[in-house]
Amino acid sequence: MSKITAAITAVGAYVPEYVLTNEILETMVETNDEWITTRTGIKERRILKDPDKGTSFLGIKAAEDLINKSGIDPSEIDMVIMATATPDLPVASTAAYVATQIGATNAFSYDLQAACSSFLYGMSTASAYVASGKYKKVLLIGADKMSSIIDYTDRTTCIIFGDGGGAVLFEPNEEGLGLQDEFLRSDGIGRDFLRIEAGGSLMPASEETVANKKHYVFQDGKTVFKFAVSNMADVSERIMQRNNLSHDDVSWLVAHQANKRIIDATARRMGLDDSKVLMNIARYGNTTSATLPLLLSDFEKQFKRGDNLIFAAFGGGFTWGSIYLKWAYNA
């Protein structure tokens, strides 16, 4: 029997309509377009303004886009993994709600949280389920309503993040396509430098935590940047070496869209020409769990069957890693 690998067979995406530009941010905090662009590469980001809609809305819309494009019957989906750092509710699974809403009535579902590495870790998880032979269709969704946890008076974070959702379908492949290798890491030192302090078991919500803005993202930008640059580049280079891939062998770098300088540093370490580096950070900012699937959706038509894709991400925790995947279809 041929070895079963897990291949991506369909993608979908959704971003909200409202565009928060650098020019608009200039009216909200002390910053300017030139400062934001040179330091991050971000020009605008999408924001889900409706207070009655949460991350599930973004995930549902992305999944529906995938379903409509691929023609798949959602009742055939075996499981739904929801990669997110901003679930609708603290206890009730966002994935379970999304699965029901899209008609994946035969699927079991759960949330996966590894901050900005959530989707990358989800790729590993979804692939393992498919490769086991027990499941045929695994839907992996990455979505975050980052605007719900950002303080728009804090210029260090409000310029970076946006809202969005993306989805991919993993199915079995016996032709050697799909996920080939992974190198995933984490280090608990990261909780000191990128976190939301309140709302968990250590510091439950109170009048004091709300008044002191403890429910918003805190980021020590310089430290996070230093760790992200070195670690994302390291794992990307390592996965190339482990699979005997030269820069000529790599078709595309699919990197987490947190900061253009981090992406550029990773590409340089890999020896890649700019033409192989996928980027949409200027339009969306950092959508956390949604950056990788949004890239796949935006550039899907450029991918060819057999293309070698290197995925890389870095997130809070710290969490980071790289995945090597062979693309399975021509769009």
mmCIF file of N, CA and C in Angstrom, residues 78-189:
data_model
loop_
_atom_site.group_PDB
_atom_site.id
_atom_site.type_symbol
_atom_site.label_atom_id
_atom_site.label_comp_id
_atom_site.label_asym_id
_atom_site.label_seq_id
_atom_site.Cartn_x
_atom_site.Cartn_y
_atom_site.Cartn_z
ATOM 1 N N ASP A 78 -15.317 15.193 8.334
ATOM 2 C CA ASP A 78 -15.163 14.335 9.512
ATOM 3 C C ASP A 78 -14.874 15.120 10.789
ATOM 4 N N MET A 79 -14.119 16.206 10.652
ATOM 5 C CA MET A 79 -13.783 16.995 11.830
ATOM 6 C C MET A 79 -13.474 18.418 11.429
ATOM 7 N N VAL A 80 -13.655 19.322 12.401
ATOM 8 C CA VAL A 80 -13.369 20.743 12.201
ATOM 9 C C VAL A 80 -12.447 21.204 13.328
ATOM 10 N N ILE A 81 -11.305 21.730 12.950
ATOM 11 C CA ILE A 81 -10.374 22.318 13.920
ATOM 12 C C ILE A 81 -10.412 23.823 13.745
ATOM 13 N N MET A 82 -10.643 24.524 14.840
ATOM 14 C CA MET A 82 -10.714 25.985 14.812
ATOM 15 C C MET A 82 -9.470 26.555 15.478
ATOM 16 N N ALA A 83 -8.537 27.041 14.674
ATOM 17 C CA ALA A 83 -7.331 27.672 15.193
ATOM 18 C C ALA A 83 -7.651 29.134 15.491
ATOM 19 N N THR A 84 -7.605 29.520 16.758
ATOM 20 C CA THR A 84 -7.961 30.886 17.122
ATOM 21 C C THR A 84 -7.422 31.262 18.493
ATOM 22 N N ALA A 85 -7.070 32.531 18.632
ATOM 23 C CA ALA A 85 -6.679 33.090 19.935
ATOM 24 C C ALA A 85 -7.807 33.925 20.531
ATOM 25 N N THR A 86 -8.905 34.069 19.761
ATOM 26 C CA THR A 86 -10.022 34.895 20.224
ATOM 27 C C THR A 86 -11.337 34.133 20.066
ATOM 28 N N PRO A 87 -11.529 33.042 20.810
ATOM 29 C CA PRO A 87 -12.786 32.294 20.708
ATOM 30 C C PRO A 87 -13.975 33.169 21.100
ATOM 31 N N ASP A 88 -15.154 32.809 20.602
ATOM 32 C CA ASP A 88 -16.356 33.580 20.937
ATOM 33 C C ASP A 88 -16.567 33.650 22.451
ATOM 34 N N LEU A 89 -16.415 32.491 23.110
ATOM 35 C CA LEU A 89 -16.701 32.352 24.540
ATOM 36 C C LEU A 89 -15.565 31.577 25.211
ATOM 37 N N PRO A 90 -15.344 31.785 26.511
ATOM 38 C CA PRO A 90 -14.236 31.108 27.184
ATOM 39 C C PRO A 90 -14.381 29.586 27.274
ATOM 40 N N VAL A 91 -15.594 29.071 27.367
ATOM 41 C CA VAL A 91 -15.761 27.634 27.589
ATOM 42 C C VAL A 91 -16.384 26.936 26.387
ATOM 43 N N ALA A 92 -17.536 27.414 25.921
ATOM 44 C CA ALA A 92 -18.206 26.756 24.791
ATOM 45 C C ALA A 92 -17.316 26.813 23.556
ATOM 46 N N SER A 93 -17.097 25.654 22.938
ATOM 47 C CA SER A 93 -16.204 25.545 21.788
ATOM 48 C C SER A 93 -16.708 26.352 20.594
ATOM 49 N N THR A 94 -15.865 27.238 20.086
ATOM 50 C CA THR A 94 -16.209 27.995 18.883
ATOM 51 C C THR A 94 -16.276 27.053 17.686
ATOM 52 N N ALA A 95 -15.387 26.064 17.649
ATOM 53 C CA ALA A 95 -15.358 25.110 16.541
ATOM 54 C C ALA A 95 -16.671 24.344 16.429
ATOM 55 N N ALA A 96 -17.224 23.934 17.557
ATOM 56 C CA ALA A 96 -18.476 23.176 17.546
ATOM 57 C C ALA A 96 -19.610 24.014 16.954
ATOM 58 N N TYR A 97 -19.651 25.283 17.332
ATOM 59 C CA TYR A 97 -20.684 26.179 16.815
ATOM 60 C C TYR A 97 -20.503 26.398 15.307
ATOM 61 N N VAL A 98 -19.267 26.641 14.887
ATOM 62 C CA VAL A 98 -18.991 26.855 13.463
ATOM 63 C C VAL A 98 -19.377 25.626 12.644
ATOM 64 N N ALA A 99 -19.002 24.445 13.128
ATOM 65 C CA ALA A 99 -19.311 23.203 12.405
ATOM 66 C C ALA A 99 -20.817 23.049 12.207
ATOM 67 N N THR A 100 -21.577 23.306 13.255
ATOM 68 C CA THR A 100 -23.034 23.201 13.157
ATOM 69 C C THR A 100 -23.595 24.212 12.161
ATOM 70 N N GLN A 101 -23.088 25.438 12.214
ATOM 71 C CA GLN A 101 -23.605 26.505 11.357
ATOM 72 C C GLN A 101 -23.317 26.268 9.874
ATOM 73 N N ILE A 102 -22.227 25.564 9.561
ATOM 74 C CA ILE A 102 -21.893 25.320 8.146
ATOM 75 C C ILE A 102 -22.459 23.992 7.644
ATOM 76 N N GLY A 103 -23.134 23.259 8.518
ATOM 77 C CA GLY A 103 -23.738 22.004 8.103
ATOM 78 C C GLY A 103 -22.832 20.799 8.206
ATOM 79 N N ALA A 104 -21.715 20.938 8.946
ATOM 80 C CA ALA A 104 -20.810 19.797 9.158
ATOM 81 C C ALA A 104 -21.335 18.978 10.337
ATOM 82 N N THR A 105 -22.515 18.406 10.153
ATOM 83 C CA THR A 105 -23.255 17.780 11.238
ATOM 84 C C THR A 105 -22.687 16.428 11.664
ATOM 85 N N ASN A 106 -21.795 15.858 10.856
ATOM 86 C CA ASN A 106 -21.190 14.573 11.195
ATOM 87 C C ASN A 106 -19.754 14.721 11.710
ATOM 88 N N ALA A 107 -19.337 15.958 11.908
ATOM 89 C CA ALA A 107 -17.962 16.216 12.336
ATOM 90 C C ALA A 107 -17.872 16.383 13.844
ATOM 91 N N PHE A 108 -16.728 16.002 14.415
ATOM 92 C CA PHE A 108 -16.411 16.433 15.773
ATOM 93 C C PHE A 108 -15.435 17.597 15.647
ATOM 94 N N SER A 109 -15.451 18.486 16.641
ATOM 95 C CA SER A 109 -14.776 19.767 16.470
ATOM 96 C C SER A 109 -14.153 20.236 17.778
ATOM 97 N N TYR A 110 -13.069 20.981 17.652
ATOM 98 C CA TYR A 110 -12.500 21.618 18.843
ATOM 99 C C TYR A 110 -11.615 22.795 18.444
ATOM 100 N N ASP A 111 -11.350 23.662 19.450
ATOM 101 C CA ASP A 111 -10.501 24.829 19.252
ATOM 102 C C ASP A 111 -9.046 24.473 19.541
ATOM 103 N N LEU A 112 -8.142 25.160 18.850
ATOM 104 C CA LEU A 112 -6.704 24.986 19.053
ATOM 105 C C LEU A 112 -6.080 26.367 19.204
ATOM 106 N N GLN A 113 -5.356 26.572 20.316
ATOM 107 C CA GLN A 113 -4.814 27.900 20.613
ATOM 108 C C GLN A 113 -3.312 27.852 20.813
ATOM 109 N N ALA A 114 -2.579 28.466 19.889
ATOM 110 C CA ALA A 114 -1.137 28.642 20.043
ATOM 111 C C ALA A 114 -0.753 30.033 19.539
ATOM 112 N N ALA A 115 -1.621 31.015 19.852
ATOM 113 C CA ALA A 115 -1.427 32.401 19.409
ATOM 114 C C ALA A 115 -1.221 32.444 17.897
ATOM 115 N N CYS A 116 -0.210 33.166 17.433
ATOM 116 C CA CYS A 116 -0.023 33.330 15.987
ATOM 117 C C CYS A 116 0.454 32.054 15.285
ATOM 118 N N SER A 117 0.827 31.039 16.053
ATOM 119 C CA SER A 117 1.207 29.749 15.466
ATOM 120 C C SER A 117 0.034 28.775 15.409
ATOM 121 N N SER A 118 -1.161 29.222 15.795
ATOM 122 C CA SER A 118 -2.306 28.320 15.905
ATOM 123 C C SER A 118 -2.583 27.567 14.606
ATOM 124 N N PHE A 119 -2.594 28.269 13.474
ATOM 125 C CA PHE A 119 -2.913 27.606 12.210
ATOM 126 C C PHE A 119 -1.807 26.621 11.819
ATOM 127 N N LEU A 120 -0.555 26.999 12.044
ATOM 128 C CA LEU A 120 0.568 26.109 11.722
ATOM 129 C C LEU A 120 0.482 24.828 12.545
ATOM 130 N N TYR A 121 0.243 24.950 13.847
ATOM 131 C CA TYR A 121 0.062 23.776 14.698
ATOM 132 C C TYR A 121 -1.154 22.972 14.239
ATOM 133 N N GLY A 122 -2.204 23.688 13.816
ATOM 134 C CA GLY A 122 -3.405 23.028 13.313
ATOM 135 C C GLY A 122 -3.140 22.212 12.056
ATOM 136 N N MET A 123 -2.231 22.692 11.207
ATOM 137 C CA MET A 123 -1.847 21.928 10.014
ATOM 138 C C MET A 123 -1.238 20.586 10.409
ATOM 139 N N SER A 124 -0.377 20.619 11.429
ATOM 140 C CA SER A 124 0.238 19.391 11.924
ATOM 141 C C SER A 124 -0.823 18.435 12.458
ATOM 142 N N THR A 125 -1.761 18.975 13.236
ATOM 143 C CA THR A 125 -2.813 18.160 13.843
ATOM 144 C C THR A 125 -3.746 17.567 12.791
ATOM 145 N N ALA A 126 -4.226 18.401 11.881
ATOM 146 C CA ALA A 126 -5.130 17.941 10.826
ATOM 147 C C ALA A 126 -4.460 16.879 9.963
ATOM 148 N N SER A 127 -3.196 17.101 9.633
ATOM 149 C CA SER A 127 -2.447 16.146 8.816
ATOM 150 C C SER A 127 -2.319 14.793 9.504
ATOM 151 N N ALA A 128 -2.051 14.814 10.808
ATOM 152 C CA ALA A 128 -1.902 13.559 11.552
ATOM 153 C C ALA A 128 -3.196 12.754 11.567
ATOM 154 N N TYR A 129 -4.322 13.428 11.722
ATOM 155 C CA TYR A 129 -5.615 12.743 11.696
ATOM 156 C C TYR A 129 -5.853 12.076 10.345
ATOM 157 N N VAL A 130 -5.539 12.777 9.266
ATOM 158 C CA VAL A 130 -5.750 12.227 7.923
ATOM 159 C C VAL A 130 -4.771 11.077 7.662
ATOM 160 N N ALA A 131 -3.498 11.291 7.996
ATOM 161 C CA ALA A 131 -2.476 10.271 7.744
ATOM 162 C C ALA A 131 -2.736 8.996 8.541
ATOM 163 N N SER A 132 -3.477 9.107 9.648
ATOM 164 C CA SER A 132 -3.799 7.925 10.449
ATOM 165 C C SER A 132 -4.722 6.966 9.706
ATOM 166 N N GLY A 133 -5.394 7.473 8.690
ATOM 167 C CA GLY A 133 -6.326 6.660 7.924
ATOM 168 C C GLY A 133 -7.732 6.631 8.491
ATOM 169 N N LYS A 134 -7.934 7.253 9.654
ATOM 170 C CA LYS A 134 -9.252 7.212 10.305
ATOM 171 C C LYS A 134 -10.209 8.279 9.782
ATOM 172 N N TYR A 135 -9.637 9.356 9.223
ATOM 173 C CA TYR A 135 -10.475 10.479 8.797
ATOM 174 C C TYR A 135 -10.104 10.892 7.376
ATOM 175 N N LYS A 136 -11.123 11.217 6.575
ATOM 176 C CA LYS A 136 -10.917 11.514 5.154
ATOM 177 C C LYS A 136 -10.947 13.004 4.843
ATOM 178 N N LYS A 137 -11.745 13.745 5.581
ATOM 179 C CA LYS A 137 -11.899 15.165 5.292
ATOM 180 C C LYS A 137 -11.835 15.959 6.598
ATOM 181 N N VAL A 138 -10.745 16.702 6.768
ATOM 182 C CA VAL A 138 -10.553 17.514 7.969
ATOM 183 C C VAL A 138 -10.501 18.981 7.557
ATOM 184 N N LEU A 139 -11.424 19.764 8.101
ATOM 185 C CA LEU A 139 -11.485 21.193 7.809
ATOM 186 C C LEU A 139 -10.733 21.956 8.899
ATOM 187 N N LEU A 140 -9.707 22.685 8.488
ATOM 188 C CA LEU A 140 -8.927 23.511 9.411
ATOM 189 C C LEU A 140 -9.225 24.978 9.117
ATOM 190 N N ILE A 141 -9.733 25.670 10.127
ATOM 191 C CA ILE A 141 -10.072 27.089 9.999
ATOM 192 C C ILE A 141 -9.152 27.898 10.902
ATOM 193 N N GLY A 142 -8.637 28.995 10.377
ATOM 194 C CA GLY A 142 -7.880 29.948 11.182
ATOM 195 C C GLY A 142 -8.603 31.277 11.158
ATOM 196 N N ALA A 143 -9.033 31.771 12.302
ATOM 197 C CA ALA A 143 -9.781 33.030 12.338
ATOM 198 C C ALA A 143 -9.558 33.749 13.656
ATOM 199 N N ASP A 144 -9.496 35.069 13.586
ATOM 200 C CA ASP A 144 -9.362 35.868 14.805
ATOM 201 C C ASP A 144 -9.993 37.236 14.623
ATOM 202 N N LYS A 145 -10.754 37.639 15.647
ATOM 203 C CA LYS A 145 -11.254 39.018 15.740
ATOM 204 C C LYS A 145 -10.329 39.740 16.715
ATOM 205 N N MET A 146 -9.169 40.107 16.210
ATOM 206 C CA MET A 146 -8.163 40.722 17.073
ATOM 207 C C MET A 146 -8.614 42.074 17.601
ATOM 208 N N SER A 147 -9.494 42.744 16.873
ATOM 209 C CA SER A 147 -9.981 44.048 17.322
ATOM 210 C C SER A 147 -10.708 43.952 18.663
ATOM 211 N N SER A 148 -11.128 42.756 19.043
ATOM 212 C CA SER A 148 -11.837 42.577 20.312
ATOM 213 C C SER A 148 -10.902 42.566 21.515
ATOM 214 N N ILE A 149 -9.598 42.438 21.267
ATOM 215 C CA ILE A 149 -8.638 42.385 22.377
ATOM 216 C C ILE A 149 -7.516 43.417 22.225
ATOM 217 N N ILE A 150 -7.746 44.410 21.388
ATOM 218 C CA ILE A 150 -6.747 45.455 21.156
ATOM 219 C C ILE A 150 -7.217 46.774 21.770
ATOM 220 N N ASP A 151 -6.294 47.446 22.440
ATOM 221 C CA ASP A 151 -6.546 48.768 23.019
ATOM 222 C C ASP A 151 -6.195 49.809 21.957
ATOM 223 N N TYR A 152 -7.194 50.497 21.440
ATOM 224 C CA TYR A 152 -6.959 51.441 20.349
ATOM 225 C C TYR A 152 -6.463 52.805 20.840
ATOM 226 N N THR A 153 -5.988 52.850 22.092
ATOM 227 C CA THR A 153 -5.211 54.007 22.554
ATOM 228 C C THR A 153 -3.739 53.620 22.739
ATOM 229 N N ASP A 154 -3.418 52.339 22.472
ATOM 230 C CA ASP A 154 -2.050 51.827 22.612
ATOM 231 C C ASP A 154 -1.426 51.719 21.223
ATOM 232 N N ARG A 155 -0.565 52.655 20.896
ATOM 233 C CA ARG A 155 -0.027 52.708 19.536
ATOM 234 C C ARG A 155 0.964 51.571 19.235
ATOM 235 N N THR A 156 1.436 50.879 20.270
ATOM 236 C CA THR A 156 2.375 49.785 20.017
ATOM 237 C C THR A 156 1.680 48.542 19.474
ATOM 238 N N THR A 157 0.373 48.387 19.758
ATOM 239 C CA THR A 157 -0.342 47.197 19.290
ATOM 240 C C THR A 157 -1.440 47.504 18.273
ATOM 241 N N CYS A 158 -2.100 48.664 18.390
ATOM 242 C CA CYS A 158 -3.263 48.897 17.529
ATOM 243 C C CYS A 158 -2.891 49.065 16.063
ATOM 244 N N ILE A 159 -1.634 49.364 15.763
ATOM 245 C CA ILE A 159 -1.212 49.516 14.373
ATOM 246 C C ILE A 159 -0.961 48.171 13.684
ATOM 247 N N ILE A 160 -0.843 47.107 14.494
ATOM 248 C CA ILE A 160 -0.369 45.824 13.962
ATOM 249 C C ILE A 160 -1.498 44.902 13.522
ATOM 250 N N PHE A 161 -2.574 44.819 14.318
ATOM 251 C CA PHE A 161 -3.508 43.707 14.174
ATOM 252 C C PHE A 161 -4.769 44.045 13.383
ATOM 253 N N GLY A 162 -5.304 43.020 12.712
ATOM 254 C CA GLY A 162 -6.564 43.121 11.990
ATOM 255 C C GLY A 162 -7.380 41.855 12.176
ATOM 256 N N ASP A 163 -8.565 41.841 11.591
ATOM 257 C CA ASP A 163 -9.490 40.706 11.699
ATOM 258 C C ASP A 163 -9.588 39.965 10.367
ATOM 259 N N GLY A 164 -9.784 38.644 10.429
ATOM 260 C CA GLY A 164 -9.963 37.873 9.200
ATOM 261 C C GLY A 164 -10.089 36.394 9.484
ATOM 262 N N GLY A 165 -10.409 35.648 8.444
ATOM 263 C CA GLY A 165 -10.546 34.198 8.577
ATOM 264 C C GLY A 165 -10.138 33.494 7.295
ATOM 265 N N GLY A 166 -9.622 32.287 7.442
ATOM 266 C CA GLY A 166 -9.263 31.461 6.298
ATOM 267 C C GLY A 166 -9.498 29.998 6.630
ATOM 268 N N ALA A 167 -9.636 29.169 5.613
ATOM 269 C CA ALA A 167 -9.916 27.744 5.834
ATOM 270 C C ALA A 167 -9.241 26.904 4.762
ATOM 271 N N VAL A 168 -8.823 25.705 5.144
ATOM 272 C CA VAL A 168 -8.294 24.727 4.180
ATOM 273 C C VAL A 168 -8.901 23.360 4.490
ATOM 274 N N LEU A 169 -9.019 22.541 3.457
ATOM 275 C CA LEU A 169 -9.497 21.171 3.610
ATOM 276 C C LEU A 169 -8.329 20.223 3.396
ATOM 277 N N PHE A 170 -8.097 19.333 4.358
ATOM 278 C CA PHE A 170 -7.072 18.294 4.228
ATOM 279 C C PHE A 170 -7.747 16.974 3.868
ATOM 280 N N GLU A 171 -7.204 16.293 2.832
ATOM 281 C CA GLU A 171 -7.711 14.988 2.415
ATOM 282 C C GLU A 171 -6.536 14.039 2.157
ATOM 283 N N PRO A 172 -6.793 12.718 2.172
ATOM 284 C CA PRO A 172 -5.715 11.752 1.951
ATOM 285 C C PRO A 172 -5.148 11.846 0.540
ATOM 286 N N ASN A 173 -3.830 11.591 0.439
ATOM 287 C CA ASN A 173 -3.152 11.564 -0.859
ATOM 288 C C ASN A 173 -2.166 10.400 -0.860
ATOM 289 N N GLU A 174 -2.125 9.662 -1.962
ATOM 290 C CA GLU A 174 -1.206 8.523 -2.062
ATOM 291 C C GLU A 174 -0.183 8.723 -3.172
ATOM 292 N N GLU A 175 -0.009 9.981 -3.590
ATOM 293 C CA GLU A 175 0.943 10.293 -4.658
ATOM 294 C C GLU A 175 2.150 11.075 -4.156
ATOM 295 N N GLY A 176 2.304 11.130 -2.819
ATOM 296 C CA GLY A 176 3.449 11.827 -2.252
ATOM 297 C C GLY A 176 3.285 13.326 -2.127
ATOM 298 N N LEU A 177 2.064 13.813 -2.340
ATOM 299 C CA LEU A 177 1.792 15.239 -2.197
ATOM 300 C C LEU A 177 1.290 15.531 -0.779
ATOM 301 N N GLY A 178 1.193 16.811 -0.433
ATOM 302 C CA GLY A 178 0.718 17.176 0.895
ATOM 303 C C GLY A 178 1.849 17.411 1.877
ATOM 304 N N LEU A 179 1.541 17.285 3.170
ATOM 305 C CA LEU A 179 2.504 17.605 4.217
ATOM 306 C C LEU A 179 3.641 16.574 4.241
ATOM 307 N N GLN A 180 4.872 17.079 4.127
ATOM 308 C CA GLN A 180 6.061 16.228 4.057
ATOM 309 C C GLN A 180 6.833 16.166 5.372
ATOM 310 N N ASP A 181 6.940 17.307 6.044
ATOM 311 C CA ASP A 181 7.752 17.353 7.262
ATOM 312 C C ASP A 181 7.358 18.583 8.070
ATOM 313 N N GLU A 182 7.670 18.526 9.354
ATOM 314 C CA GLU A 182 7.364 19.651 10.238
ATOM 315 C C GLU A 182 8.436 19.775 11.298
ATOM 316 N N PHE A 183 8.636 21.004 11.770
ATOM 317 C CA PHE A 183 9.580 21.261 12.856
ATOM 318 C C PHE A 183 8.940 22.320 13.737
ATOM 319 N N LEU A 184 8.338 21.886 14.849
ATOM 320 C CA LEU A 184 7.545 22.761 15.702
ATOM 321 C C LEU A 184 8.200 22.902 17.077
ATOM 322 N N ARG A 185 8.156 24.112 17.630
ATOM 323 C CA ARG A 185 8.819 24.370 18.900
ATOM 324 C C ARG A 185 7.984 25.302 19.781
ATOM 325 N N SER A 186 8.343 25.358 21.080
ATOM 326 C CA SER A 186 7.722 26.308 22.005
ATOM 327 C C SER A 186 8.678 26.570 23.163
ATOM 328 N N ASP A 187 8.479 27.713 23.839
ATOM 329 C CA ASP A 187 9.308 28.092 24.970
ATOM 330 C C ASP A 187 8.474 28.987 25.891
ATOM 331 N N GLY A 188 8.237 28.510 27.119
ATOM 332 C CA GLY A 188 7.374 29.210 28.060
ATOM 333 C C GLY A 188 7.872 30.558 28.529
ATOM 334 N N ILE A 189 9.104 30.908 28.197
ATOM 335 C CA ILE A 189 9.620 32.227 28.559
ATOM 336 C C ILE A 189 8.781 33.333 27.923
#
